Amino acid sequence: MNMRRDSSAALVHAMLDVLVPSESVEVAVCPPAVYLHDVGAALRGSHVSLGAQDMHSTDDGAFTGEISGGMLNDLGCRYVILGHSERRQLFGETDASVSEKIAAAYANDLVPIVCVGETLEQRESGATADVVASQIRGSLSGLDAARAATLVVAYEPVWAIGTGRTATPEQAEEVHAQIRQLLTELFGEATAQSIRIQYGGSVKPDNAQELLSQPNIDGALVGGASLKADSFAAIVAAAA
Ligand code: PGA
């Protein structure tokens, strides 16, 4: 929940000025829903995709205040973030509701970016692997391997989001490898390899390359550092 109409369009124009397209890196931006139209217009014809930050699991109907997958598709979205820790912690999102939203996203030709991650308390009590596995199993229940192949999973330790405290590359890679293993059990080796597992949580230009060079870290979900064109472009360059 950042920026305003003019500043978000200006940010996207500034990003497009400094981003260097690379065949090996796919880039998307996920603005607040009210700015999807303007940001989408600014991105038209560029190599950058549009995504949303959440959606409802039902297509149309009496759900005042909600936004459906069909509406996001209508606005040109390709991606939708689901189960972000702020949705889970502040707005009652559960693995069950994320699972319903994933099905609705695919039904509307949207690629879900499904977020999982442990709290600091859970990490300190040694529960990280169990918490993340339980979120993955619960959120992805009902998903078949054909659809899962295009899925994006974002591992975002809650204690690293917006705190400036990044997981070390070793800490992140350890969890990413566990996620890849679990995805292999759920969907088979080939599908698990094609699922992109992003790391999120205080990704910045100065830590992006080290994180992204880990074998199971396929991309980044960037919050604060995406609010400035130069720092976002520097992260994309690190990925390339
Ligand atoms: P951050 O946010 O990069 O500012 O930590 C990440 C997120 O909100 O997913």
PDB file of C-alpha atoms and ligand atoms in Angstrom:
ATOM      1  CA  MET A   1       0.000   0.000   0.000  1.00  0.00           C
ATOM      2  CA  ASN A   2       2.431   2.551  -1.316  1.00  0.00           C
ATOM      3  CA  MET A   3       2.453   5.544  -3.642  1.00  0.00           C
ATOM      4  CA  ARG A   4      -0.328   7.320  -5.522  1.00  0.00           C
ATOM      5  CA  ARG A   5      -1.605   7.321  -9.068  1.00  0.00           C
ATOM      6  CA  ASP A   6       0.883   9.823 -10.515  1.00  0.00           C
ATOM      7  CA  SER A   7       3.865   8.544  -8.582  1.00  0.00           C
ATOM      8  CA  SER A   8       3.205   4.897  -9.458  1.00  0.00           C
ATOM      9  CA  ALA A   9       2.945   5.644 -13.184  1.00  0.00           C
ATOM     10  CA  ALA A  10       6.071   7.821 -12.899  1.00  0.00           C
ATOM     11  CA  LEU A  11       7.906   4.994 -11.135  1.00  0.00           C
ATOM     12  CA  VAL A  12       7.053   2.556 -13.907  1.00  0.00           C
ATOM     13  CA  HIS A  13       8.195   4.990 -16.593  1.00  0.00           C
ATOM     14  CA  ALA A  14      11.439   5.533 -14.691  1.00  0.00           C
ATOM     15  CA  MET A  15      11.895   1.752 -14.366  1.00  0.00           C
ATOM     16  CA  LEU A  16      11.385   1.219 -18.074  1.00  0.00           C
ATOM     17  CA  ASP A  17      14.055   3.870 -18.717  1.00  0.00           C
ATOM     18  CA  VAL A  18      16.697   2.070 -16.677  1.00  0.00           C
ATOM     19  CA  LEU A  19      15.771  -1.624 -16.921  1.00  0.00           C
ATOM     20  CA  VAL A  20      17.968  -3.562 -19.302  1.00  0.00           C
ATOM     21  CA  PRO A  21      15.914  -6.387 -20.868  1.00  0.00           C
ATOM     22  CA  SER A  22      17.549  -9.779 -20.512  1.00  0.00           C
ATOM     23  CA  GLU A  23      16.405 -13.043 -22.043  1.00  0.00           C
ATOM     24  CA  SER A  24      17.211 -14.866 -18.825  1.00  0.00           C
ATOM     25  CA  VAL A  25      15.142 -12.665 -16.509  1.00  0.00           C
ATOM     26  CA  GLU A  26      11.392 -12.188 -16.473  1.00  0.00           C
ATOM     27  CA  VAL A  27      10.221  -9.019 -14.755  1.00  0.00           C
ATOM     28  CA  ALA A  28       6.777  -8.191 -13.383  1.00  0.00           C
ATOM     29  CA  VAL A  29       5.425  -5.407 -11.221  1.00  0.00           C
ATOM     30  CA  CYS A  30       2.472  -5.838  -8.860  1.00  0.00           C
ATOM     31  CA  PRO A  31       0.978  -2.467  -7.916  1.00  0.00           C
ATOM     32  CA  PRO A  32      -2.013  -1.865  -5.649  1.00  0.00           C
ATOM     33  CA  ALA A  33      -5.244  -2.889  -7.389  1.00  0.00           C
ATOM     34  CA  VAL A  34      -6.478   0.671  -7.892  1.00  0.00           C
ATOM     35  CA  TYR A  35      -3.385   1.464  -9.967  1.00  0.00           C
ATOM     36  CA  LEU A  36      -3.357  -1.697 -12.092  1.00  0.00           C
ATOM     37  CA  HIS A  37      -5.020   0.110 -14.961  1.00  0.00           C
ATOM     38  CA  ASP A  38      -2.567   3.030 -15.044  1.00  0.00           C
ATOM     39  CA  VAL A  39       0.499   0.916 -14.452  1.00  0.00           C
ATOM     40  CA  GLY A  40      -0.715  -1.575 -17.052  1.00  0.00           C
ATOM     41  CA  ALA A  41      -1.071   1.255 -19.556  1.00  0.00           C
ATOM     42  CA  ALA A  42       2.450   2.451 -18.770  1.00  0.00           C
ATOM     43  CA  LEU A  43       3.815  -1.089 -19.283  1.00  0.00           C
ATOM     44  CA  ARG A  44       2.032  -1.750 -22.562  1.00  0.00           C
ATOM     45  CA  GLY A  45       4.434  -2.855 -25.268  1.00  0.00           C
ATOM     46  CA  SER A  46       7.277  -3.333 -22.780  1.00  0.00           C
ATOM     47  CA  HIS A  47       8.942  -6.569 -21.618  1.00  0.00           C
ATOM     48  CA  VAL A  48       7.574  -6.112 -18.077  1.00  0.00           C
ATOM     49  CA  SER A  49       4.444  -8.014 -16.984  1.00  0.00           C
ATOM     50  CA  LEU A  50       1.679  -6.842 -14.693  1.00  0.00           C
ATOM     51  CA  GLY A  51       0.569  -8.615 -11.523  1.00  0.00           C
ATOM     52  CA  ALA A  52      -1.807  -8.052  -8.615  1.00  0.00           C
ATOM     53  CA  GLN A  53      -1.239  -8.400  -4.870  1.00  0.00           C
ATOM     54  CA  ASP A  54      -4.302 -10.498  -3.987  1.00  0.00           C
ATOM     55  CA  MET A  55      -7.682 -11.602  -5.361  1.00  0.00           C
ATOM     56  CA  HIS A  56     -10.897 -13.265  -4.248  1.00  0.00           C
ATOM     57  CA  SER A  57     -11.515 -16.931  -4.975  1.00  0.00           C
ATOM     58  CA  THR A  58     -14.977 -16.414  -6.490  1.00  0.00           C
ATOM     59  CA  ASP A  59     -15.545 -15.186 -10.015  1.00  0.00           C
ATOM     60  CA  ASP A  60     -18.402 -12.724  -9.625  1.00  0.00           C
ATOM     61  CA  GLY A  61     -21.090 -11.949  -7.113  1.00  0.00           C
ATOM     62  CA  ALA A  62     -21.972 -10.377  -3.801  1.00  0.00           C
ATOM     63  CA  PHE A  63     -18.500  -9.923  -2.269  1.00  0.00           C
ATOM     64  CA  THR A  64     -18.414  -6.197  -1.621  1.00  0.00           C
ATOM     65  CA  GLY A  65     -14.955  -4.727  -1.758  1.00  0.00           C
ATOM     66  CA  GLU A  66     -13.347  -7.776  -3.351  1.00  0.00           C
ATOM     67  CA  ILE A  67     -11.653  -8.213  -6.742  1.00  0.00           C
ATOM     68  CA  SER A  68     -11.989 -11.354  -8.854  1.00  0.00           C
ATOM     69  CA  GLY A  69      -9.500 -13.181 -11.020  1.00  0.00           C
ATOM     70  CA  GLY A  70     -11.618 -12.347 -14.049  1.00  0.00           C
ATOM     71  CA  MET A  71     -11.274  -8.656 -13.233  1.00  0.00           C
ATOM     72  CA  LEU A  72      -7.502  -8.963 -12.928  1.00  0.00           C
ATOM     73  CA  ASN A  73      -7.326 -10.816 -16.226  1.00  0.00           C
ATOM     74  CA  ASP A  74      -9.464  -8.086 -17.759  1.00  0.00           C
ATOM     75  CA  LEU A  75      -6.908  -5.491 -16.648  1.00  0.00           C
ATOM     76  CA  GLY A  76      -4.065  -7.372 -18.319  1.00  0.00           C
ATOM     77  CA  CYS A  77      -2.602  -9.088 -15.267  1.00  0.00           C
ATOM     78  CA  ARG A  78      -0.458 -12.146 -15.847  1.00  0.00           C
ATOM     79  CA  TYR A  79       0.454 -12.789 -12.196  1.00  0.00           C
ATOM     80  CA  VAL A  80      -1.220 -12.593  -8.823  1.00  0.00           C
ATOM     81  CA  ILE A  81       0.523 -12.763  -5.464  1.00  0.00           C
ATOM     82  CA  LEU A  82      -1.373 -15.044  -3.075  1.00  0.00           C
ATOM     83  CA  GLY A  83      -0.897 -15.719   0.613  1.00  0.00           C
ATOM     84  CA  HIS A  84       1.566 -12.914   1.291  1.00  0.00           C
ATOM     85  CA  SER A  85       2.468 -12.985   4.986  1.00  0.00           C
ATOM     86  CA  GLU A  86       0.740  -9.645   5.538  1.00  0.00           C
ATOM     87  CA  ARG A  87      -2.476 -11.143   4.126  1.00  0.00           C
ATOM     88  CA  ARG A  88      -1.973 -14.166   6.376  1.00  0.00           C
ATOM     89  CA  GLN A  89      -1.128 -12.195   9.524  1.00  0.00           C
ATOM     90  CA  LEU A  90      -3.356  -9.142   9.210  1.00  0.00           C
ATOM     91  CA  PHE A  91      -6.291 -10.304   7.095  1.00  0.00           C
ATOM     92  CA  GLY A  92      -6.947 -13.895   8.104  1.00  0.00           C
ATOM     93  CA  GLU A  93      -5.626 -15.588   4.957  1.00  0.00           C
ATOM     94  CA  THR A  94      -5.217 -19.345   5.465  1.00  0.00           C
ATOM     95  CA  ASP A  95      -3.687 -22.176   3.454  1.00  0.00           C
ATOM     96  CA  ALA A  96      -7.255 -23.263   2.641  1.00  0.00           C
ATOM     97  CA  SER A  97      -8.215 -19.851   1.252  1.00  0.00           C
ATOM     98  CA  VAL A  98      -4.931 -19.621  -0.666  1.00  0.00           C
ATOM     99  CA  SER A  99      -5.668 -23.023  -2.171  1.00  0.00           C
ATOM    100  CA  GLU A 100      -9.081 -21.815  -3.403  1.00  0.00           C
ATOM    101  CA  LYS A 101      -7.521 -18.661  -4.818  1.00  0.00           C
ATOM    102  CA  ILE A 102      -4.875 -20.655  -6.677  1.00  0.00           C
ATOM    103  CA  ALA A 103      -7.593 -22.642  -8.449  1.00  0.00           C
ATOM    104  CA  ALA A 104      -9.455 -19.433  -9.302  1.00  0.00           C
ATOM    105  CA  ALA A 105      -6.248 -17.792 -10.545  1.00  0.00           C
ATOM    106  CA  TYR A 106      -5.528 -20.636 -12.972  1.00  0.00           C
ATOM    107  CA  ALA A 107      -9.159 -20.629 -14.099  1.00  0.00           C
ATOM    108  CA  ASN A 108      -8.622 -16.994 -15.087  1.00  0.00           C
ATOM    109  CA  ASP A 109      -5.270 -17.498 -16.830  1.00  0.00           C
ATOM    110  CA  LEU A 110      -3.305 -15.927 -13.992  1.00  0.00           C
ATOM    111  CA  VAL A 111      -0.048 -17.369 -12.681  1.00  0.00           C
ATOM    112  CA  PRO A 112      -0.088 -17.488  -8.875  1.00  0.00           C
ATOM    113  CA  ILE A 113       2.931 -16.356  -6.869  1.00  0.00           C
ATOM    114  CA  VAL A 114       2.299 -18.286  -3.661  1.00  0.00           C
ATOM    115  CA  CYS A 115       4.036 -16.937  -0.555  1.00  0.00           C
ATOM    116  CA  VAL A 116       5.171 -19.024   2.395  1.00  0.00           C
ATOM    117  CA  GLY A 117       7.501 -18.354   5.292  1.00  0.00           C
ATOM    118  CA  GLU A 118       8.064 -18.702   9.010  1.00  0.00           C
ATOM    119  CA  THR A 119       7.951 -16.115  11.800  1.00  0.00           C
ATOM    120  CA  LEU A 120      11.004 -15.330  13.904  1.00  0.00           C
ATOM    121  CA  GLU A 121       9.538 -17.301  16.800  1.00  0.00           C
ATOM    122  CA  GLN A 122       9.023 -20.323  14.572  1.00  0.00           C
ATOM    123  CA  ARG A 123      12.579 -20.082  13.226  1.00  0.00           C
ATOM    124  CA  GLU A 124      14.064 -19.782  16.699  1.00  0.00           C
ATOM    125  CA  SER A 125      12.131 -22.815  17.884  1.00  0.00           C
ATOM    126  CA  GLY A 126      13.470 -24.868  14.976  1.00  0.00           C
ATOM    127  CA  ALA A 127      10.072 -25.154  13.252  1.00  0.00           C
ATOM    128  CA  THR A 128      10.966 -23.501   9.911  1.00  0.00           C
ATOM    129  CA  ALA A 129      10.979 -26.646   7.770  1.00  0.00           C
ATOM    130  CA  ASP A 130       7.709 -27.921   9.259  1.00  0.00           C
ATOM    131  CA  VAL A 131       5.937 -24.572   8.959  1.00  0.00           C
ATOM    132  CA  VAL A 132       6.952 -24.060   5.334  1.00  0.00           C
ATOM    133  CA  ALA A 133       6.133 -27.665   4.390  1.00  0.00           C
ATOM    134  CA  SER A 134       2.714 -27.365   5.997  1.00  0.00           C
ATOM    135  CA  GLN A 135       2.006 -24.092   4.149  1.00  0.00           C
ATOM    136  CA  ILE A 136       3.095 -25.612   0.828  1.00  0.00           C
ATOM    137  CA  ARG A 137       1.040 -28.773   1.311  1.00  0.00           C
ATOM    138  CA  GLY A 138      -2.022 -26.828   2.478  1.00  0.00           C
ATOM    139  CA  SER A 139      -1.825 -24.115  -0.171  1.00  0.00           C
ATOM    140  CA  LEU A 140      -1.066 -26.413  -3.104  1.00  0.00           C
ATOM    141  CA  SER A 141      -3.529 -29.149  -2.225  1.00  0.00           C
ATOM    142  CA  GLY A 142      -5.675 -29.955  -5.224  1.00  0.00           C
ATOM    143  CA  LEU A 143      -3.205 -28.582  -7.750  1.00  0.00           C
ATOM    144  CA  ASP A 144      -2.220 -30.969 -10.544  1.00  0.00           C
ATOM    145  CA  ALA A 145       1.279 -31.265 -11.964  1.00  0.00           C
ATOM    146  CA  ALA A 146       0.357 -29.761 -15.355  1.00  0.00           C
ATOM    147  CA  ARG A 147      -0.770 -26.522 -13.722  1.00  0.00           C
ATOM    148  CA  ALA A 148       1.918 -26.565 -11.077  1.00  0.00           C
ATOM    149  CA  ALA A 149       4.581 -26.399 -13.790  1.00  0.00           C
ATOM    150  CA  THR A 150       3.993 -22.667 -14.257  1.00  0.00           C
ATOM    151  CA  LEU A 151       3.621 -21.915 -10.552  1.00  0.00           C
ATOM    152  CA  VAL A 152       5.818 -19.451  -8.707  1.00  0.00           C
ATOM    153  CA  VAL A 153       6.515 -20.034  -5.016  1.00  0.00           C
ATOM    154  CA  ALA A 154       7.959 -17.213  -2.928  1.00  0.00           C
ATOM    155  CA  TYR A 155       9.814 -18.111   0.256  1.00  0.00           C
ATOM    156  CA  GLU A 156       9.582 -15.048   2.455  1.00  0.00           C
ATOM    157  CA  PRO A 157      10.712 -15.403   6.052  1.00  0.00           C
ATOM    158  CA  VAL A 158       8.348 -13.076   7.919  1.00  0.00           C
ATOM    159  CA  TRP A 159      11.194 -11.711  10.034  1.00  0.00           C
ATOM    160  CA  ALA A 160      12.980 -10.528   6.892  1.00  0.00           C
ATOM    161  CA  ILE A 161      10.085  -8.676   5.236  1.00  0.00           C
ATOM    162  CA  GLY A 162      10.421  -4.916   5.468  1.00  0.00           C
ATOM    163  CA  THR A 163      12.873  -5.225   8.339  1.00  0.00           C
ATOM    164  CA  GLY A 164      16.172  -4.752   6.528  1.00  0.00           C
ATOM    165  CA  ARG A 165      17.159  -8.099   8.008  1.00  0.00           C
ATOM    166  CA  THR A 166      17.807 -10.481   5.107  1.00  0.00           C
ATOM    167  CA  ALA A 167      18.159 -14.233   5.402  1.00  0.00           C
ATOM    168  CA  THR A 168      21.727 -15.209   4.610  1.00  0.00           C
ATOM    169  CA  PRO A 169      22.146 -16.942   1.253  1.00  0.00           C
ATOM    170  CA  GLU A 170      22.797 -20.185   3.184  1.00  0.00           C
ATOM    171  CA  GLN A 171      19.655 -19.812   5.300  1.00  0.00           C
ATOM    172  CA  ALA A 172      17.542 -19.065   2.244  1.00  0.00           C
ATOM    173  CA  GLU A 173      19.071 -21.832   0.129  1.00  0.00           C
ATOM    174  CA  GLU A 174      18.476 -24.386   2.867  1.00  0.00           C
ATOM    175  CA  VAL A 175      14.736 -23.666   2.858  1.00  0.00           C
ATOM    176  CA  HIS A 176      14.574 -23.384  -0.937  1.00  0.00           C
ATOM    177  CA  ALA A 177      16.149 -26.814  -1.277  1.00  0.00           C
ATOM    178  CA  GLN A 178      13.579 -28.222   1.162  1.00  0.00           C
ATOM    179  CA  ILE A 179      10.784 -26.613  -0.853  1.00  0.00           C
ATOM    180  CA  ARG A 180      12.195 -28.080  -4.099  1.00  0.00           C
ATOM    181  CA  GLN A 181      12.323 -31.505  -2.469  1.00  0.00           C
ATOM    182  CA  LEU A 182       8.734 -31.246  -1.296  1.00  0.00           C
ATOM    183  CA  LEU A 183       7.596 -30.054  -4.739  1.00  0.00           C
ATOM    184  CA  THR A 184       9.360 -33.085  -6.218  1.00  0.00           C
ATOM    185  CA  GLU A 185       7.378 -35.349  -3.892  1.00  0.00           C
ATOM    186  CA  LEU A 186       4.133 -33.599  -4.788  1.00  0.00           C
ATOM    187  CA  PHE A 187       4.520 -33.107  -8.539  1.00  0.00           C
ATOM    188  CA  GLY A 188       7.525 -35.116  -9.738  1.00  0.00           C
ATOM    189  CA  GLU A 189      11.043 -34.084 -10.633  1.00  0.00           C
ATOM    190  CA  ALA A 190      10.431 -32.354 -13.977  1.00  0.00           C
ATOM    191  CA  THR A 191       7.598 -30.176 -12.662  1.00  0.00           C
ATOM    192  CA  ALA A 192       9.477 -29.326  -9.474  1.00  0.00           C
ATOM    193  CA  GLN A 193      12.417 -28.122 -11.569  1.00  0.00           C
ATOM    194  CA  SER A 194      10.195 -25.896 -13.673  1.00  0.00           C
ATOM    195  CA  ILE A 195       8.518 -24.223 -10.675  1.00  0.00           C
ATOM    196  CA  ARG A 196      10.254 -20.954  -9.890  1.00  0.00           C
ATOM    197  CA  ILE A 197      11.066 -20.460  -6.222  1.00  0.00           C
ATOM    198  CA  GLN A 198      11.650 -16.815  -5.399  1.00  0.00           C
ATOM    199  CA  TYR A 199      13.220 -15.443  -2.250  1.00  0.00           C
ATOM    200  CA  GLY A 200      11.650 -12.371  -0.658  1.00  0.00           C
ATOM    201  CA  GLY A 201      12.530 -10.307   2.401  1.00  0.00           C
ATOM    202  CA  SER A 202      14.749  -7.212   2.272  1.00  0.00           C
ATOM    203  CA  VAL A 203      16.214  -8.043  -1.137  1.00  0.00           C
ATOM    204  CA  LYS A 204      18.399  -5.103  -2.159  1.00  0.00           C
ATOM    205  CA  PRO A 205      20.960  -4.367  -4.855  1.00  0.00           C
ATOM    206  CA  ASP A 206      23.816  -5.252  -2.518  1.00  0.00           C
ATOM    207  CA  ASN A 207      22.527  -8.699  -1.502  1.00  0.00           C
ATOM    208  CA  ALA A 208      20.612  -9.751  -4.632  1.00  0.00           C
ATOM    209  CA  GLN A 209      23.464 -11.353  -6.534  1.00  0.00           C
ATOM    210  CA  GLU A 210      24.589 -13.554  -3.656  1.00  0.00           C
ATOM    211  CA  LEU A 211      21.024 -14.716  -2.984  1.00  0.00           C
ATOM    212  CA  LEU A 212      20.180 -15.286  -6.635  1.00  0.00           C
ATOM    213  CA  SER A 213      23.344 -17.275  -7.270  1.00  0.00           C
ATOM    214  CA  GLN A 214      22.161 -20.036  -4.922  1.00  0.00           C
ATOM    215  CA  PRO A 215      21.141 -23.146  -6.868  1.00  0.00           C
ATOM    216  CA  ASN A 216      17.520 -23.226  -5.704  1.00  0.00           C
ATOM    217  CA  ILE A 217      16.852 -19.483  -5.668  1.00  0.00           C
ATOM    218  CA  ASP A 218      15.251 -18.701  -9.030  1.00  0.00           C
ATOM    219  CA  GLY A 219      14.139 -15.141  -8.499  1.00  0.00           C
ATOM    220  CA  ALA A 220      13.226 -12.420  -6.043  1.00  0.00           C
ATOM    221  CA  LEU A 221      10.011 -10.939  -4.699  1.00  0.00           C
ATOM    222  CA  VAL A 222      11.029  -7.377  -4.001  1.00  0.00           C
ATOM    223  CA  GLY A 223       9.138  -4.994  -1.728  1.00  0.00           C
ATOM    224  CA  GLY A 224      10.784  -1.802  -0.516  1.00  0.00           C
ATOM    225  CA  ALA A 225      13.591  -1.833  -3.068  1.00  0.00           C
ATOM    226  CA  SER A 226      11.036  -1.886  -5.888  1.00  0.00           C
ATOM    227  CA  LEU A 227       9.820   1.581  -4.919  1.00  0.00           C
ATOM    228  CA  LYS A 228      12.889   3.164  -6.518  1.00  0.00           C
ATOM    229  CA  ALA A 229      13.603   2.563 -10.199  1.00  0.00           C
ATOM    230  CA  ASP A 230      17.377   2.400  -9.781  1.00  0.00           C
ATOM    231  CA  SER A 231      17.406  -0.134  -6.972  1.00  0.00           C
ATOM    232  CA  PHE A 232      14.836  -2.326  -8.733  1.00  0.00           C
ATOM    233  CA  ALA A 233      16.828  -2.184 -11.970  1.00  0.00           C
ATOM    234  CA  ALA A 234      20.005  -3.054 -10.072  1.00  0.00           C
ATOM    235  CA  ILE A 235      18.322  -6.173  -8.662  1.00  0.00           C
ATOM    236  CA  VAL A 236      17.150  -7.185 -12.138  1.00  0.00           C
ATOM    237  CA  ALA A 237      20.706  -6.655 -13.398  1.00  0.00           C
ATOM    238  CA  ALA A 238      22.030  -8.841 -10.569  1.00  0.00           C
ATOM    239  CA  ALA A 239      19.588 -11.567 -11.613  1.00  0.00           C
ATOM    240  CA  ALA A 240      20.779 -11.348 -15.212  1.00  0.00           C
TER     241      ALA A 240
HETATM  242  P1  PGA B   1      10.715  -6.175   1.404  1.00  0.00           P
HETATM  243  O1  PGA B   1       9.230  -6.735   1.146  1.00  0.00           O
HETATM  244  O2  PGA B   1      11.513  -6.462   0.157  1.00  0.00           O
HETATM  245  O3  PGA B   1      10.491  -4.714   1.632  1.00  0.00           O
HETATM  246  O4  PGA B   1      11.246  -6.883   2.601  1.00  0.00           O
HETATM  247  C1  PGA B   1       9.041  -8.017   0.616  1.00  0.00           C
HETATM  248  C2  PGA B   1       7.582  -8.295   0.529  1.00  0.00           C
HETATM  249  O5  PGA B   1       6.760  -7.504   1.012  1.00  0.00           O
HETATM  250  O6  PGA B   1       7.208  -9.323  -0.024  1.00  0.00           O
END
